[in-house]
Amino acid sequence: MSDEGRYALAVRPPSSMRPKSSPPRPLSGLATLLGAPSGTSRAPRGAITGVTIDSRQVMRGDLYVALSGNTTHGGAFAAEALAAGAVAVLTDAAGQEQAAATGLPVLVVPDPRAVLGEVAAWVYGRPAESVLMLGVTGTSGKSTTTFLLEAGLKAAGHRTGLIGGVEIHVGDTRFVPKLTTPEATDLHGLLGLMREEGVTAAAMEVSSHALALGRVDGAFYDVALFTNLSQDHLDFHRDLDDYFATKVALFTPERSRCGVVNIDDPHGRELLHRAKVPMTTFSAEGREEAEWRAAGVRLGGDGSTFRVVGPGGVEADVSVALPGLFNVANTLGAVVTLVEAGVPLPAAVAGVGTLTGVPGRMERVPGTDEFQAIVDYSHKPGAVESVLRSLREVTTGRLTVVLGCGGDRDRGKRPLMGEAAARLADVAILTSDNPRSEDPLAILAAMMDGALRVPRERRAHMIMEPDRAAAIALAVDRAERGDVVVVAGKGHEQGQYVAGEVIPFDDRQVVADAVRARVESRKNT
C-alpha cells in the first residue's frame, strides 16, 4: 500500500499504562478495607504496588485478582502470576485452593469483580480525585464528544487525558485501547499515570458495559453527559429499557456531581425525571425549553456553524470542522459540559473549533475531487440514519453506502440497519463487517430482509457483495462527479474478525487504495 502508515498511531505498549512508580500499599490495609479473611494460614503481610486481573500483565509487586471466567477460573493462573512477580492474590471461594497453593497471601471475598474498582482506586491512591473528570455516555457520539471535550480543556489551559474506544491520550502520549472503557484495574492505573504525568483534566467514554460490569467503579465524574439512545447491545442487555436504566446509573450522586442532557432525544427527556443529580439541558434543534440551544445552524460538507445561546442571554458563535446536525449536537453538548466544568464559554467555543476531525468518524479520505469518500463508525440503526440524513444534505449527486453488521452481536439491529440504508441512500452495498463466528451470508440476508420492507419505488439500488474490499472498490469505481460514498461500520478499526481470526483491515486504507486505483485507471484510458 503506497499510503502505508498514513493512519498509523504512535503508541506505547499496554504494560506502560500505569504509573512508572507507585508507593507501596500495605496488604493488611487492603484486608481491612475489604473485611476479607485470609485464604491461607499466613497473615496478609507485605506491600503491593499495582493490581491486574490478567496474569499475563502481572508486574513485580502486583496484586493478582483471580476472577471466575466463562470457561476457566483465574485461580488456574495463580502460579503464572507468582512467577511474574505477584505478591498476593484476591479471589473468591472457588479460586481459593489454587491461589493458596502458590504460597502467596490470599484474600477471599464473595465477588471479587464487585470490589475491583474500589481495590484499584485504593492501590493507586485514588488518582481520579486529582483529575477533573468529564464522562460521556449514550449510544452514538461518545468518541467525537470526548475529542471535542479534550480540545476545549486544552484551550482552557489544562494538560489533558482522553479515554475511549478510538484512542487513549495521556498528555501527548497515545495508546491503542482494547475496550471502549478499560477494566477497573486498568482504568485506575491509567488515571495514576495521568496524575504522574501532570494531567489535570480528562474526557472519558462511559459505556453501558462499563457501568454494568463495574469497570468505572471507584471513579467519580465532575460532569456526566448523555448524548442519545437507540437500539444497541441487546445481545448484552435484557431489552432497551435495561440498556437505558444502565445509562441512568451514571447520573447518581455515587458516580457524578451533575449532568448534561440532550433533550432532542426522547430518552434524554426521560432522563430528566430519573436522574438523581442536577441536570442541564441542551438542544441542537433549538427547543425553547432547553437551557442551551443551537441557533442559525448552517451545515456544509466540511463542517458546521451555529450560534450557541445559553442562560441569561449568553451567546457565542461556533464553527467546527465536523459535518452533520448530529455533530452540531455533539459539539453543543461538549460546549455545555465544558461550561458546567468551569471552562469559560469563549475558551470552550475556541477549543472545539480547533478539532479537525476524529479518526473514523465522518473522516474524509482524500485522493480525488470528483466525489467525496467518507469512512464512519456508524454501526447501529440510529447512527446509520443520522449519518445518511446528514450526508444527503450535502450530496449533489448520488449517495452510496457500504454497510455490514457484526456477527455474534445484537441480531435485532440487522434488519433495521438494512432498512435505513435502503430508505436513505441511492445505492446500498451490503457487505461483511466483523462476521466473527457467524455465516456472513446469513447476516446479509437479515439486512436484506429489512431493506425489502422499503417500497420498491423508494428503495435504494441494492447490491450484496460479501467481500468487504470488493464492495468498497465497487462503490468507489461506480462513483460519479458530485457523489458521496460512505463506508460505514468499522471506522477506526484496523482488523476484521472472521472465524476466530483477526485479518488486517482498515476501511480508510482500503478506500484510499480504491480511490488511487480508480485515479490510475482513469489516467490510462
Coordinates of C-alpha atoms in Angstrom, one line a residue:
M1 CA 0.0 0.0 0.0
S2 CA 1.6 3.2 -1.1
D3 CA -0.1 5.2 1.7
E4 CA 1.0 2.7 4.3
G5 CA 1.4 4.4 7.7
R6 CA -0.9 7.2 6.8
Y7 CA -3.3 6.2 9.5
A8 CA -0.7 4.6 11.9
L9 CA -0.7 5.7 15.5
A10 CA 2.4 6.2 17.6
V11 CA 1.7 4.4 20.8
R12 CA 3.4 3.0 23.9
P13 CA 2.9 -0.7 24.9
P14 CA -0.1 -1.5 27.1
S15 CA 2.0 -2.6 30.0
S16 CA 3.1 1.1 30.4
M17 CA -0.5 2.3 31.0
R18 CA 0.1 2.6 34.7
P19 CA 2.3 4.8 36.9
K20 CA 6.1 4.3 36.5
S21 CA 6.4 4.3 40.2
S22 CA 3.6 3.7 42.7
P23 CA 4.0 4.0 46.5
P24 CA 3.7 0.6 48.2
R25 CA 0.4 0.0 49.9
P26 CA 0.2 -2.4 52.9
L27 CA -1.6 -5.6 52.2
S28 CA -3.0 -5.5 55.7
G29 CA -4.7 -2.2 54.8
L30 CA -6.4 -3.8 51.8
A31 CA -7.6 -6.7 54.0
T32 CA -9.1 -4.1 56.4
L33 CA -10.7 -2.2 53.6
L34 CA -12.4 -5.3 52.3
G35 CA -13.0 -7.0 55.6
A36 CA -11.6 -10.0 53.8
P37 CA -10.4 -13.1 55.7
S38 CA -7.1 -14.6 54.7
G39 CA -7.4 -17.7 52.5
T40 CA -4.3 -19.2 54.0
S41 CA -2.8 -19.6 57.4
R42 CA -0.5 -16.7 56.7
A43 CA -1.4 -13.3 57.8
P44 CA -1.8 -10.8 54.9
R45 CA 1.6 -9.1 55.2
G46 CA 3.7 -7.3 52.7
A47 CA 3.0 -4.4 50.3
I48 CA 1.6 -4.1 46.8
T49 CA 2.3 -1.5 44.1
G50 CA -0.1 -2.5 41.3
V51 CA -3.1 -4.6 40.5
T52 CA -4.3 -6.6 37.5
I53 CA -6.9 -9.3 36.6
D54 CA -4.7 -10.6 33.7
S55 CA -1.9 -13.0 34.7
R56 CA -0.1 -12.1 31.5
Q57 CA 0.1 -8.5 32.6
V58 CA 1.4 -9.1 36.1
M59 CA 4.3 -6.9 37.1
R60 CA 6.6 -7.3 40.2
G61 CA 4.7 -6.1 43.3
D62 CA 1.2 -6.7 41.9
L63 CA -1.9 -7.9 43.5
Y64 CA -3.3 -10.6 41.1
V65 CA -7.1 -10.7 41.2
A66 CA -8.3 -14.2 40.1
L67 CA -11.8 -14.0 38.7
S68 CA -14.2 -16.6 37.6
G69 CA -14.2 -16.8 33.8
N70 CA -16.6 -18.3 31.3
T71 CA -14.6 -21.5 30.9
T72 CA -11.7 -21.2 33.3
H73 CA -11.2 -19.7 36.8
G74 CA -8.4 -17.1 37.1
G75 CA -7.1 -19.2 40.0
A76 CA -5.7 -21.6 37.5
F77 CA -3.2 -18.9 36.5
A78 CA -2.1 -18.0 40.0
A79 CA 1.2 -19.8 39.7
E80 CA 1.9 -17.9 36.4
A81 CA 1.1 -14.7 38.3
L82 CA 3.6 -15.7 41.1
A83 CA 6.3 -16.3 38.5
A84 CA 5.8 -12.9 37.0
G85 CA 6.2 -11.2 40.4
A86 CA 2.7 -11.1 42.1
V87 CA 2.9 -10.7 45.8
A88 CA -0.7 -11.6 46.8
V89 CA -3.9 -12.9 45.3
L90 CA -7.5 -11.7 45.7
T91 CA -10.1 -14.3 44.7
D92 CA -13.4 -16.0 45.7
A93 CA -14.0 -19.3 47.3
A94 CA -13.8 -21.2 44.0
G95 CA -10.3 -19.9 43.4
Q96 CA -9.0 -20.1 46.9
E97 CA -7.4 -23.5 46.8
Q98 CA -5.4 -22.9 43.6
A99 CA -4.3 -19.5 44.8
A100 CA -3.2 -20.8 48.2
A101 CA -1.1 -23.5 46.5
T102 CA 1.3 -20.7 45.4
G103 CA 2.2 -19.9 49.0
L104 CA 1.2 -16.3 48.4
P105 CA -1.0 -14.4 50.8
V106 CA -4.6 -14.8 49.6
L107 CA -7.7 -12.6 50.3
V108 CA -11.1 -14.1 49.8
V109 CA -14.3 -12.2 49.1
P110 CA -17.7 -13.4 47.7
D111 CA -17.4 -11.5 44.4
P112 CA -14.0 -10.0 43.5
R113 CA -15.3 -8.3 40.4
A114 CA -17.7 -6.3 42.6
V115 CA -14.8 -4.7 44.6
L116 CA -12.4 -4.3 41.7
G117 CA -12.9 -0.6 41.3
E118 CA -12.6 0.2 45.0
V119 CA -9.5 -2.1 45.2
A120 CA -7.8 -0.5 42.2
A121 CA -8.6 3.0 43.4
W122 CA -7.1 2.2 46.8
V123 CA -4.0 0.6 45.3
Y124 CA -3.1 3.6 43.2
G125 CA -4.0 6.2 45.8
R126 CA -7.4 7.3 44.4
P127 CA -6.0 9.1 41.4
A128 CA -9.4 10.1 40.0
E129 CA -9.6 12.7 42.8
S130 CA -6.6 14.6 41.3
V131 CA -8.1 14.9 37.8
L132 CA -11.2 16.9 36.6
M133 CA -13.3 14.0 35.2
L134 CA -15.8 14.5 32.3
G135 CA -17.8 11.4 31.4
V136 CA -19.8 10.8 28.2
T137 CA -22.4 8.1 27.8
G138 CA -25.0 7.4 25.1
T139 CA -25.4 5.2 22.1
S140 CA -23.8 7.4 19.5
G141 CA -21.4 10.4 19.6
K142 CA -19.3 9.4 22.6
S143 CA -16.0 9.3 20.8
T144 CA -16.5 12.5 18.9
T145 CA -17.7 14.3 22.0
T146 CA -14.7 13.2 24.1
F147 CA -12.3 14.6 21.4
L148 CA -14.3 17.9 21.4
L149 CA -14.1 18.0 25.2
E150 CA -10.3 17.4 25.2
A151 CA -9.9 20.2 22.7
G152 CA -11.9 22.6 24.9
L153 CA -10.0 21.6 28.0
K154 CA -6.7 22.3 26.2
A155 CA -7.9 25.7 25.2
A156 CA -8.7 26.4 28.9
G157 CA -5.0 25.6 29.8
H158 CA -5.4 22.0 31.1
R159 CA -2.9 19.3 30.5
T160 CA -5.4 16.7 29.2
G161 CA -6.2 13.0 29.1
L162 CA -8.7 11.1 26.9
I163 CA -10.1 7.6 27.5
G164 CA -12.2 6.0 24.8
G165 CA -12.6 3.3 22.1
V166 CA -10.6 5.2 19.4
E167 CA -7.5 6.3 21.4
I168 CA -6.3 6.9 24.9
H169 CA -4.3 10.0 25.5
V170 CA -2.0 10.9 28.4
G171 CA -0.8 14.3 27.6
D172 CA 0.9 13.9 24.2
T173 CA 1.3 10.1 24.5
R174 CA -1.2 7.9 22.7
F175 CA -2.3 4.3 23.3
V176 CA -4.4 1.9 21.4
P177 CA -7.3 0.8 23.6
K178 CA -8.6 -2.7 24.0
L179 CA -12.1 -1.7 25.2
T180 CA -14.2 1.4 25.0
T181 CA -13.9 1.7 28.7
P182 CA -10.9 -0.1 30.4
E183 CA -11.3 -2.7 33.1
A184 CA -11.3 -1.1 36.6
T185 CA -7.8 -2.2 37.3
D186 CA -6.5 -0.7 34.1
L187 CA -8.6 2.4 34.5
H188 CA -7.2 3.4 37.8
G189 CA -3.7 2.5 36.8
L190 CA -4.2 4.8 33.8
L191 CA -5.5 7.6 36.0
G192 CA -2.5 7.1 38.2
L193 CA -0.3 7.5 35.1
M194 CA -2.2 10.7 34.2
R195 CA -1.6 12.1 37.7
E196 CA 2.0 11.2 37.5
E197 CA 2.3 12.9 34.1
G198 CA 0.6 16.1 35.3
V199 CA -2.7 15.7 33.6
T200 CA -5.3 18.0 35.2
A201 CA -8.5 17.1 33.3
A202 CA -9.7 14.1 31.3
A203 CA -12.6 13.3 29.0
M204 CA -13.8 9.7 29.1
E205 CA -16.3 7.5 27.3
V206 CA -18.5 5.6 29.7
S207 CA -20.1 2.6 28.0
S208 CA -23.1 0.6 29.3
H209 CA -20.9 -2.4 29.6
A210 CA -18.6 -0.4 31.8
L211 CA -21.4 0.6 34.1
A212 CA -23.0 -2.8 34.3
L213 CA -19.7 -4.7 34.9
G214 CA -18.2 -2.2 37.4
R215 CA -15.4 -1.0 35.2
V216 CA -15.9 2.6 36.3
D217 CA -16.4 1.8 40.0
G218 CA -14.1 3.9 42.2
A219 CA -14.2 6.8 39.6
F220 CA -16.3 10.0 40.1
Y221 CA -17.3 12.4 37.4
D222 CA -17.4 16.1 37.9
V223 CA -19.8 16.3 34.9
A224 CA -21.5 13.5 33.1
L225 CA -23.0 14.0 29.6
F226 CA -25.9 12.0 27.9
T227 CA -25.8 12.1 24.1
N228 CA -28.7 9.9 22.9
L229 CA -30.0 6.4 23.0
S230 CA -31.1 4.0 20.2
Q231 CA -31.0 0.2 19.8
D232 CA -27.7 -1.4 20.5
H233 CA -26.1 -4.0 22.7
L234 CA -29.3 -6.1 23.1
D235 CA -27.1 -9.1 23.0
F236 CA -25.9 -8.0 26.4
H237 CA -28.8 -6.1 27.9
R238 CA -32.2 -7.7 28.5
D239 CA -34.0 -5.1 26.4
L240 CA -33.9 -1.4 25.6
D241 CA -35.3 -0.4 29.0
D242 CA -32.5 -2.3 30.7
Y243 CA -29.9 -0.6 28.4
F244 CA -31.3 2.8 29.3
A245 CA -31.5 2.0 33.0
T246 CA -27.8 1.1 32.9
K247 CA -27.0 4.5 31.4
V248 CA -29.2 6.3 34.0
A249 CA -26.9 4.8 36.8
L250 CA -24.2 7.3 35.7
F251 CA -26.4 10.2 36.9
T252 CA -26.5 9.4 40.6
P253 CA -24.6 11.0 43.4
E254 CA -22.3 8.0 43.8
R255 CA -21.0 8.5 40.2
S256 CA -21.3 12.2 39.2
R257 CA -21.7 15.7 40.6
C258 CA -24.0 16.9 37.9
G259 CA -25.2 16.0 34.4
V260 CA -25.8 17.5 30.9
V261 CA -28.5 16.0 28.7
N262 CA -29.6 16.2 25.1
I263 CA -33.4 16.8 25.2
D264 CA -33.8 16.4 21.5
D265 CA -33.6 12.7 22.3
P266 CA -36.8 11.1 23.9
H267 CA -34.6 9.2 26.3
G268 CA -32.8 12.4 27.2
R269 CA -36.2 13.9 28.2
E270 CA -36.9 10.8 30.3
L271 CA -33.5 11.0 31.9
L272 CA -34.6 14.4 33.4
H273 CA -37.1 12.5 35.5
R274 CA -34.9 9.7 36.5
A275 CA -31.5 11.4 37.2
K276 CA -30.6 11.9 40.8
V277 CA -28.1 14.8 40.3
P278 CA -28.7 18.3 39.0
M279 CA -29.2 18.3 35.2
T280 CA -28.5 21.0 32.5
T281 CA -30.4 20.6 29.2
F282 CA -29.4 21.4 25.6
S283 CA -31.0 21.2 22.2
A284 CA -29.3 21.3 18.8
E285 CA -32.8 21.6 17.3
G286 CA -33.4 24.8 19.2
R287 CA -36.1 23.7 21.6
E288 CA -37.3 26.6 23.6
E289 CA -37.4 24.6 26.9
A290 CA -33.7 23.8 26.7
E291 CA -31.3 25.9 28.8
W292 CA -28.7 25.9 26.0
R293 CA -29.8 25.9 22.3
A294 CA -28.2 26.0 18.8
A295 CA -29.5 28.8 16.6
G296 CA -28.7 29.7 13.0
V297 CA -27.3 26.3 12.2
R298 CA -25.5 26.0 8.8
L299 CA -24.4 22.6 7.6
G300 CA -21.7 22.0 5.0
G301 CA -19.7 19.1 3.6
D302 CA -16.6 20.3 5.5
G303 CA -18.2 21.4 8.8
S304 CA -20.9 23.2 10.6
T305 CA -21.5 26.6 12.1
F306 CA -24.1 27.7 14.7
R307 CA -24.7 30.2 17.5
V308 CA -24.9 28.8 21.0
V309 CA -27.5 30.5 23.1
G310 CA -27.4 30.0 26.9
P311 CA -29.0 31.1 30.1
G312 CA -29.2 34.8 30.8
G313 CA -28.8 35.6 27.1
V314 CA -25.2 34.5 26.8
E315 CA -24.2 33.7 23.2
A316 CA -21.2 32.7 21.1
D317 CA -20.5 31.7 17.5
V318 CA -19.3 28.2 17.0
S319 CA -17.5 26.8 13.9
V320 CA -16.5 23.2 13.9
A321 CA -14.9 21.0 11.1
L322 CA -17.4 18.2 11.7
P323 CA -20.4 17.9 9.2
G324 CA -23.9 16.9 10.1
L325 CA -26.6 18.0 12.5
F326 CA -25.7 15.2 14.8
N327 CA -22.2 16.8 15.1
V328 CA -23.9 20.1 16.0
A329 CA -25.5 18.1 18.9
N330 CA -22.1 16.6 19.8
T331 CA -20.4 20.0 19.7
L332 CA -23.2 21.8 21.7
G333 CA -23.1 19.0 24.3
A334 CA -19.4 19.4 24.6
V335 CA -19.6 23.2 25.0
V336 CA -22.2 22.9 27.7
T337 CA -20.3 20.2 29.6
L338 CA -17.2 22.3 29.5
V339 CA -19.0 25.3 30.8
E340 CA -20.5 23.2 33.6
A341 CA -17.0 22.0 34.4
G342 CA -15.8 25.6 34.9
V343 CA -14.4 26.4 31.4
P344 CA -15.3 29.9 30.3
L345 CA -17.6 29.9 27.2
P346 CA -15.1 31.7 24.9
A347 CA -12.4 29.1 25.7
A348 CA -14.9 26.2 25.2
V349 CA -16.0 27.6 21.8
A350 CA -12.5 28.3 20.7
G351 CA -11.3 24.9 21.8
V352 CA -13.9 22.8 20.0
G353 CA -13.2 24.9 16.9
T354 CA -9.6 23.6 16.8
L355 CA -10.6 19.9 16.3
T356 CA -10.1 19.0 12.7
G357 CA -11.6 15.5 12.9
V358 CA -11.8 12.3 14.8
P359 CA -10.3 9.0 13.4
G360 CA -13.0 7.0 11.6
R361 CA -15.8 9.4 12.4
M362 CA -17.1 11.1 9.3
E363 CA -13.5 11.0 8.1
R364 CA -12.9 12.1 4.6
V365 CA -10.4 10.1 2.6
P366 CA -8.5 12.3 0.2
G367 CA -7.4 11.4 -3.3
T368 CA -10.0 12.8 -5.7
D369 CA -12.0 16.0 -6.2
E370 CA -14.7 14.2 -8.3
F371 CA -16.6 12.8 -5.3
Q372 CA -16.4 12.5 -1.5
A373 CA -15.2 9.3 0.1
I374 CA -16.0 9.1 3.8
V375 CA -15.4 6.5 6.5
D376 CA -17.6 6.4 9.5
Y377 CA -18.0 4.1 12.6
S378 CA -21.9 4.1 12.4
H379 CA -22.8 0.5 13.3
K380 CA -26.2 0.9 14.8
P381 CA -29.6 1.9 13.3
G382 CA -29.8 5.4 14.8
A383 CA -26.2 6.2 13.8
V384 CA -26.7 4.9 10.3
E385 CA -29.8 7.0 9.9
S386 CA -28.2 10.2 11.3
V387 CA -25.1 9.8 9.0
L388 CA -27.1 9.2 5.9
R389 CA -29.5 12.1 6.6
S390 CA -26.6 14.4 7.2
L391 CA -24.8 13.4 4.0
R392 CA -27.9 13.7 2.0
E393 CA -28.0 17.4 2.8
V394 CA -24.5 18.0 1.2
T395 CA -24.7 15.5 -1.7
T396 CA -25.3 17.0 -5.1
G397 CA -25.2 13.6 -6.8
R398 CA -25.9 10.1 -5.6
L399 CA -25.4 8.8 -2.0
T400 CA -23.8 5.4 -1.8
V401 CA -23.4 3.5 1.4
V402 CA -21.3 0.4 2.0
L403 CA -22.6 -1.3 5.2
G404 CA -22.4 -4.5 7.1
C405 CA -23.4 -5.8 10.6
G406 CA -21.2 -7.6 13.1
G407 CA -21.6 -11.2 13.9
D408 CA -22.3 -12.6 17.4
R409 CA -23.9 -9.3 18.4
D410 CA -27.4 -7.8 18.6
R411 CA -29.2 -9.6 15.8
G412 CA -32.2 -7.3 16.0
K413 CA -30.2 -4.4 14.6
R414 CA -29.6 -6.1 11.2
P415 CA -32.9 -5.6 9.5
L416 CA -33.2 -2.1 11.0
M417 CA -29.8 -1.1 9.5
G418 CA -30.7 -2.7 6.2
E419 CA -33.9 -0.8 6.1
A420 CA -32.2 2.5 7.0
A421 CA -29.7 2.0 4.2
A422 CA -32.4 1.2 1.6
R423 CA -34.6 4.1 2.6
L424 CA -32.0 6.8 2.8
A425 CA -29.3 6.0 0.2
D426 CA -29.4 5.9 -3.6
V427 CA -27.1 2.9 -3.7
A428 CA -26.7 0.5 -0.8
I429 CA -24.0 -2.2 -1.0
L430 CA -24.4 -4.7 1.8
T431 CA -21.2 -6.4 2.8
S432 CA -19.4 -8.2 5.7
D433 CA -18.4 -6.2 8.8
N434 CA -16.9 -8.4 11.5
P435 CA -18.8 -11.7 11.0
R436 CA -16.9 -13.4 13.8
S437 CA -18.3 -17.0 14.1
E438 CA -21.4 -16.4 12.0
D439 CA -22.1 -17.1 8.4
P440 CA -21.6 -13.7 6.6
L441 CA -24.4 -14.6 4.1
A442 CA -26.9 -15.2 6.9
I443 CA -26.1 -11.7 8.3
L444 CA -26.5 -10.2 4.9
A445 CA -29.8 -12.0 4.4
A446 CA -31.2 -10.4 7.6
M447 CA -30.1 -7.0 6.5
M448 CA -31.7 -7.5 3.1
D449 CA -35.0 -8.6 4.8
G450 CA -35.1 -5.2 6.4
A451 CA -34.2 -3.5 3.1
L452 CA -37.1 -5.2 1.3
R453 CA -39.5 -3.6 3.7
V454 CA -38.9 -0.3 1.9
P455 CA -41.4 0.1 -1.1
R456 CA -39.6 -0.6 -4.4
E457 CA -40.2 2.9 -5.7
R458 CA -38.4 4.4 -2.7
R459 CA -35.8 1.8 -2.2
A460 CA -32.1 2.3 -3.0
H461 CA -30.4 0.2 -5.7
M462 CA -29.4 -2.8 -3.6
I463 CA -26.2 -4.8 -4.1
M464 CA -24.9 -7.7 -2.0
E465 CA -21.1 -8.2 -2.0
P466 CA -19.8 -10.3 1.0
D467 CA -16.1 -9.4 0.3
R468 CA -15.7 -6.0 2.0
A469 CA -12.7 -4.9 0.0
A470 CA -14.5 -5.8 -3.2
A471 CA -17.6 -3.9 -2.0
I472 CA -15.6 -0.8 -1.3
A473 CA -13.8 -1.0 -4.7
L474 CA -17.2 -1.3 -6.4
A475 CA -18.6 1.7 -4.6
V476 CA -15.6 3.8 -5.5
D477 CA -15.4 2.7 -9.1
R478 CA -19.1 3.4 -9.7
A479 CA -19.0 6.9 -8.1
E480 CA -19.7 9.9 -10.4
R481 CA -18.9 13.6 -10.0
G482 CA -20.8 15.1 -7.1
D483 CA -21.5 11.7 -5.4
V484 CA -20.8 10.8 -1.8
V485 CA -19.6 7.3 -0.9
V486 CA -19.7 6.5 2.8
V487 CA -18.2 3.2 4.1
A488 CA -19.9 2.6 7.5
G489 CA -19.5 0.3 10.4
K490 CA -15.8 -0.1 11.3
G491 CA -14.4 3.4 11.3
H492 CA -11.0 3.5 13.0
E493 CA -10.8 -0.3 13.4
Q494 CA -7.7 -1.9 11.8
G495 CA -8.8 -5.5 11.8
Q496 CA -11.7 -7.7 10.6
Y497 CA -12.9 -10.5 12.9
V498 CA -13.6 -13.6 10.8
A499 CA -13.9 -17.2 12.1
G500 CA -11.7 -16.7 15.1
E501 CA -9.0 -14.8 13.2
V502 CA -8.3 -11.1 13.0
I503 CA -7.4 -10.1 9.5
P504 CA -5.7 -6.8 9.0
F505 CA -8.3 -4.4 7.5
D506 CA -8.5 -0.6 7.8
D507 CA -11.5 0.9 5.9
R508 CA -9.6 4.1 5.5
Q509 CA -6.7 2.5 3.9
V510 CA -8.8 0.2 1.7
V511 CA -10.8 3.2 0.5
A512 CA -7.6 5.2 -0.2
D513 CA -6.3 2.3 -2.2
A514 CA -9.5 2.0 -4.2
V515 CA -9.5 5.8 -4.9
R516 CA -5.9 5.6 -6.1
A517 CA -6.6 2.6 -8.3
R518 CA -9.6 4.5 -9.8
V519 CA -7.5 7.6 -10.5
E520 CA -4.7 5.5 -12.1
S521 CA -7.2 3.6 -14.3
R522 CA -8.8 6.8 -15.5
K523 CA -5.3 8.1 -16.4
N524 CA -4.7 5.1 -18.6
T525 CA -7.9 5.3 -20.5

